[in-house]
Structure formats: structure tokens, C-alpha cells
Amino acid sequence: MTREVRHGRRSALLAMTASLILYGTPAASAGGPSPGVQTAERGVPRCTTLRPVSDDVRRRTDVSLSYRWQGRLDTSGTLRGHELRLPGGRRWTAGPRAFAESPRGDTLVTGERDARGTDVRILDIRRGCVMRTLRFGSLVYGTARSTDGSLYVSLVRRSDRREMGIWEVPAAGGAARRVLAAPSGRATRAVPRSLRLEALRDGVRATWCGAGTCVTRATTGQSTTHLPASVDVDLDLEPGASAPDSTPTATRKPVPIHQRWSTWTVLDFKFHATDSSPGWMRTAILAAAEDATDSSNAMSPIFTPASGGASGVIRYTATMPEACSAAIACASHSGSSWTLRMRPQNHDFRWGRLRWCEKTDANGCFDAERVALHEFGHIIGLDHPETAGLQLPASATVMHRVTPSKPNAGWGRHKFGACDVASLQRMFGLPTMSTRFSTCDTVPTRVVLSAPATTMSRGQKVTLTAVLRTQSGSALGARANMRLNERSVQLRRRPVGSTGSWITSWMKSTGTPGTYSLSLIPAQSYEYRAVFPTPDDEGLAGSTSSDLVIRVTGPSTCTGNCPHEEEDPT
Ligand SMILES: [Zn+2]
């Protein structure tokens, strides 16, 4: 939703290499599907003939030709797949990276991106079959078709998401050729970027928009650079929209961070005198400041309103830094001072007029408290997960680049998600030794077991002590080498030399941080180990101590199986 001025933009683009693989195959041709295509046509057969289809756009008004394209979301709001319903009840199911667009006449362009490229097919929606299949070695983001039947696709390179320009696939078949090169610079490097592709009568026009600049190129005419009239940012992720690309496995990781403040820094703020927030917005901002402070489960900065001088200022304004020109809210900082800007109600974006739920409670509104929490997250150092290529479920973060509007998953979330908390804990540490670690991450632990002596007389009592802490190492940030209280630690024992099962007891917390103990009167020589089982309610990994042998000497008072009640832990 917001984009601060960001560092580290990549410099000039490398020269384009011919990494496009394209093979267009008439659908009825012999031979099996190409690798990776096998999931593509679930439910939609190939057309048995390639009879000409109508290209009469007016026939789109024929209700019998209506189709339905929708995303399938899981309970967490993550886009998991798509379904295309064709007239007559045919269905086509596809994965989360599928698309259906550019209807024309009886036909529709559908496709699906995968790890190696993109399948694109032209469906005859009246007959419910596939007219033509194309396979691209790159990613297709956007298609258009001209009246002469040519198909234009926008390609993005898989490896680094570089724009590869607009390619034309002739209606008559034959090799694709690039008809428009992608511009270099901010329009195609900035995140998020957008592309609008428009078919002309005999060509195509493409408009790339980045953070603050758009470049328009057409097959006829000059290239132009201009300010965005509109940019596809801050949009709710609707079913059917292109989901941010990610590998399916990268689902739960802490969001990226920039270190900025020290532990428990007090960040006081005031409302700007002239760019003043209306009362309902003030209420939302104040609530968000409490949300950010209370839900971090970390020693993150504390937001508090001030009347006099303050490090932060809240502005309710239509004037945004250029990097936030298309954003509904924006966090920025200069040294130790910072500014949070909220765009005013009814600001006219291309996607519609901005409505804040606190002012106009209706679907499509944005929850100002939630949006402000996101901005406060930026101020204390959180970045968008998409920056690191992560696509997190709505329950895991409030730091998505794209803000969900009501009633989509996460629209009204008023506390940091688990992956935000993990990042804040890594940056600032946990407030107490008993604070639970965010389940978004797994922090390794170590447990060390000790005893006052390794030899003792039979009948004596021995107290074993375990110290539980997180492991050391810079990767853990402020979570490293931290003693852990109020956890469950086991003491296991078995006779020396035994390979049998362990006798397990639970150790007791002591008054010493991270320390657990247990006393017992061993009837024989045992080897002991302390075990911290992996908890299921927090992001800690279990650990096991080294084995510790305590030998018992002196005359035996029993033979064979000694009764455990004499030695039971106390
Ligand atoms: Zn943001």
C-alpha cells in the first residue's frame, strides 16, 4: 500500500537475450502435450475442427456465451486456484497462476504460469474447446488481441522478472516476434509495477507504470514518458486477479526488515496542524498506535501521542511523496523524524474513490486503523513481504503490499500477524523470558544438563539442573542466547549401559532464569539427559542435552528391580 523511497534499485537493464521459447501448435495437431501442460486442460477438450469462429464482438452480448472466471481461495484468503465455467456447464480448473482474459467473439484467452513458463490457450467458449495452444518459456502477464486476430502477450523473464516486452503471435501461426521493447528504468523496475495492454486496430499499445512514472509505447507512434494517471497499486486482490508470484513453499517466513530504532524507543507523535485529521481518522490512528505497541510481543518502539514536540507527525493530505503517488497511505522518515500520511476520503484513483471504513462503512472501503497499523509497521522497520518474494496468507501479516479492502481476508486486522511479530522479535528481542516466540519462525534452542557430582553414595539425594536457552548466532538477531522461562523440560534417565527406553520425568522451574531442576535418590547408576520437546504453541525448536552419567556406589539394599518409589523425583 505504501512505498517509501526505497534504496537499492537495480541499475540499467542487461541486454536482452533470446530466452524465449515459443512453439505454437494447432490444437488438433498430432503429438502429446508439452511438458508441464498436463494440468492445463482439465475439463476442456481440444476442438476437433479449427473452423473459423466468429470474431464479432457484438455477439458477446449473447447471454449463452457468458462464462465465469473466479479464483478459489482457501480459508486464510490465499489464492489457491481458479475455475472457469463455460456455457453449457463445462468447467476448467487451473492453479493459482492461471488467467482468463481478452474475450473476443466466441473466444477467450486463458493460460497458466508455472515454474518453466506459461501455457496460453485460446478457448472457443461457445463450443467449449481449446482452439490453440501456445507454450512460452517466459511468464505471460497480460494479453490483448487485435481485430486481425493477432495475439499480443506481455512477457516477463522467469529468473529475475525483467520485462521482456510485447510479443506478437500471428493469427496464421508462425514464430512470435517482439513488437515492443520494454522501457528501462523505473516504470518496469519499481515495485509494484503495472502494465496496461490495449489492442489497436492493427497493433498494440502498452503502458508500463512504476512507482511514479509510466511509459507508453505503441507499434505505431512514439514512445512517451509521463506521470501515471493511474497505477495498479493499493488494489484489493480480487479473485481472478494476478496473484503476486511466489514459490508455493515460501509461505511462512518473517517479513523483511530494516533496522532503525533501538529497543523500546518512545516514538511520540502529533497530528499536523493544517493537514489535520478528522475526528474519526484521529480515533483510528490512536487505536492503531496502541495496536502496534501492544501486539508486537517484542521490545519494539512504543507509539504515544504527544502535545508538544514529537518525532512523528500525522498528516491527512492529498499531497504525497512521489514514491507514494499512487498509495492510499504513506510512511516516510528522515533521520529520527518520521511522517505518516493518510490520503483523504474520496480521493479519486483509477480503481475508484477511496473510502475509509470509519467514514463510509461499505464493501470496498479501507479500514484506516488497519492501514495505519501497516504504516506504523513500516516506521518501526517492517517491509512488505513481497519485497522478498513472499506471498503470506492474510493471517500472517499486515504488511502486504496490497491492502485488502473490506470484506476481504485481513481487511480489519488490528494486530500484527505472526510473521510481523517474528520479524519484530528478531529485531528487538522479546520483552520477557516467558514471552512466546512467534510461530512464523523456528528458533533453535539448546539445553545443558548438570549435576553437582558424577559419583554419589547410594541413598543420597541429587539435584539435576537444566538450563534452557535459545542458540547463539547473528541469524537469530535479538532472539539469540536468551534464557527461556515457563517452558516444559523433561529429565530422562535409564540405567548405565542400557539401550532400553528412558524413564521420563518433568523438571520444575526454579527461581533462576531459564533454569529447571529435579531431585531424586537414584537406586542405581543412571545416564541422564534433559529434553526440551518442540512446543506446538510457539516457534521454538526442541533440543536435547548431552548425556550425563551419575554413578551410585555403596552396598545395595535391593537386588534385581529396585523399586522406583524409593528414587522417584522429588
Ligand atoms: Zn506498505
PDB file of N, CA, C and O and ligand atoms in Angstrom, residues 1-4 6 374-375 378 384 399-401, ligand 1:
ATOM      1  N   MET A   1       0.809  -1.185   0.000  1.00  0.00           N
ATOM      2  CA  MET A   1       0.000   0.000   0.000  1.00  0.00           C
ATOM      3  C   MET A   1       0.837   1.225   0.000  1.00  0.00           C
ATOM      4  O   MET A   1       0.507   2.209  -0.634  1.00  0.00           O
ATOM      5  N   THR A   2       1.911   1.164   0.740  1.00  0.00           N
ATOM      6  CA  THR A   2       2.700   2.374   0.723  1.00  0.00           C
ATOM      7  C   THR A   2       4.066   2.014   0.215  1.00  0.00           C
ATOM      8  O   THR A   2       4.503   0.897   0.294  1.00  0.00           O
ATOM      9  N   ARG A   3       4.714   2.965  -0.305  1.00  0.00           N
ATOM     10  CA  ARG A   3       6.063   2.676  -0.740  1.00  0.00           C
ATOM     11  C   ARG A   3       6.919   3.848  -0.341  1.00  0.00           C
ATOM     12  O   ARG A   3       6.794   4.934  -0.851  1.00  0.00           O
ATOM     13  N   GLU A   4       7.741   3.619   0.601  1.00  0.00           N
ATOM     14  CA  GLU A   4       8.690   4.645   0.966  1.00  0.00           C
ATOM     15  C   GLU A   4       9.698   4.769  -0.153  1.00  0.00           C
ATOM     16  O   GLU A   4       9.795   3.927  -1.019  1.00  0.00           O
ATOM     17  N   ARG A   6      12.695   3.968  -1.703  1.00  0.00           N
ATOM     18  CA  ARG A   6      13.452   2.748  -1.460  1.00  0.00           C
ATOM     19  C   ARG A   6      14.832   2.854  -2.064  1.00  0.00           C
ATOM     20  O   ARG A   6      15.072   3.539  -3.019  1.00  0.00           O
ATOM     21  N   HIS A 374      -0.294  -0.858   9.472  1.00  0.00           N
ATOM     22  CA  HIS A 374       0.681  -1.200   8.438  1.00  0.00           C
ATOM     23  C   HIS A 374       1.767  -0.116   8.343  1.00  0.00           C
ATOM     24  O   HIS A 374       2.962  -0.412   8.290  1.00  0.00           O
ATOM     25  N   GLU A 375       1.341   1.126   8.357  1.00  0.00           N
ATOM     26  CA  GLU A 375       2.321   2.224   8.256  1.00  0.00           C
ATOM     27  C   GLU A 375       3.202   2.299   9.502  1.00  0.00           C
ATOM     28  O   GLU A 375       4.413   2.530   9.401  1.00  0.00           O
ATOM     29  N   HIS A 378       5.856  -0.097   9.082  1.00  0.00           N
ATOM     30  CA  HIS A 378       6.977   0.418   8.279  1.00  0.00           C
ATOM     31  C   HIS A 378       7.897   1.286   9.132  1.00  0.00           C
ATOM     32  O   HIS A 378       9.120   1.206   9.034  1.00  0.00           O
ATOM     33  N   HIS A 384       7.473  -4.837   3.167  1.00  0.00           N
ATOM     34  CA  HIS A 384       6.452  -5.691   2.571  1.00  0.00           C
ATOM     35  C   HIS A 384       7.020  -7.087   2.342  1.00  0.00           C
ATOM     36  O   HIS A 384       8.147  -7.215   1.858  1.00  0.00           O
ATOM     37  N   MET A 399       1.489  -6.557   6.588  1.00  0.00           N
ATOM     38  CA  MET A 399       2.448  -5.805   5.783  1.00  0.00           C
ATOM     39  C   MET A 399       2.373  -6.125   4.294  1.00  0.00           C
ATOM     40  O   MET A 399       3.292  -5.815   3.539  1.00  0.00           O
ATOM     41  N   HIS A 400       1.309  -6.744   3.849  1.00  0.00           N
ATOM     42  CA  HIS A 400       1.161  -6.975   2.415  1.00  0.00           C
ATOM     43  C   HIS A 400       1.276  -5.665   1.647  1.00  0.00           C
ATOM     44  O   HIS A 400       0.812  -4.626   2.098  1.00  0.00           O
ATOM     45  N   ARG A 401       1.884  -5.760   0.498  1.00  0.00           N
ATOM     46  CA  ARG A 401       1.998  -4.566  -0.336  1.00  0.00           C
ATOM     47  C   ARG A 401       0.627  -4.086  -0.770  1.00  0.00           C
ATOM     48  O   ARG A 401       0.386  -2.894  -0.908  1.00  0.00           O
TER      49      ARG A 401
HETATM   50 ZN    ZN B   1       3.471  -0.610   2.833  1.00  0.00          ZN
END
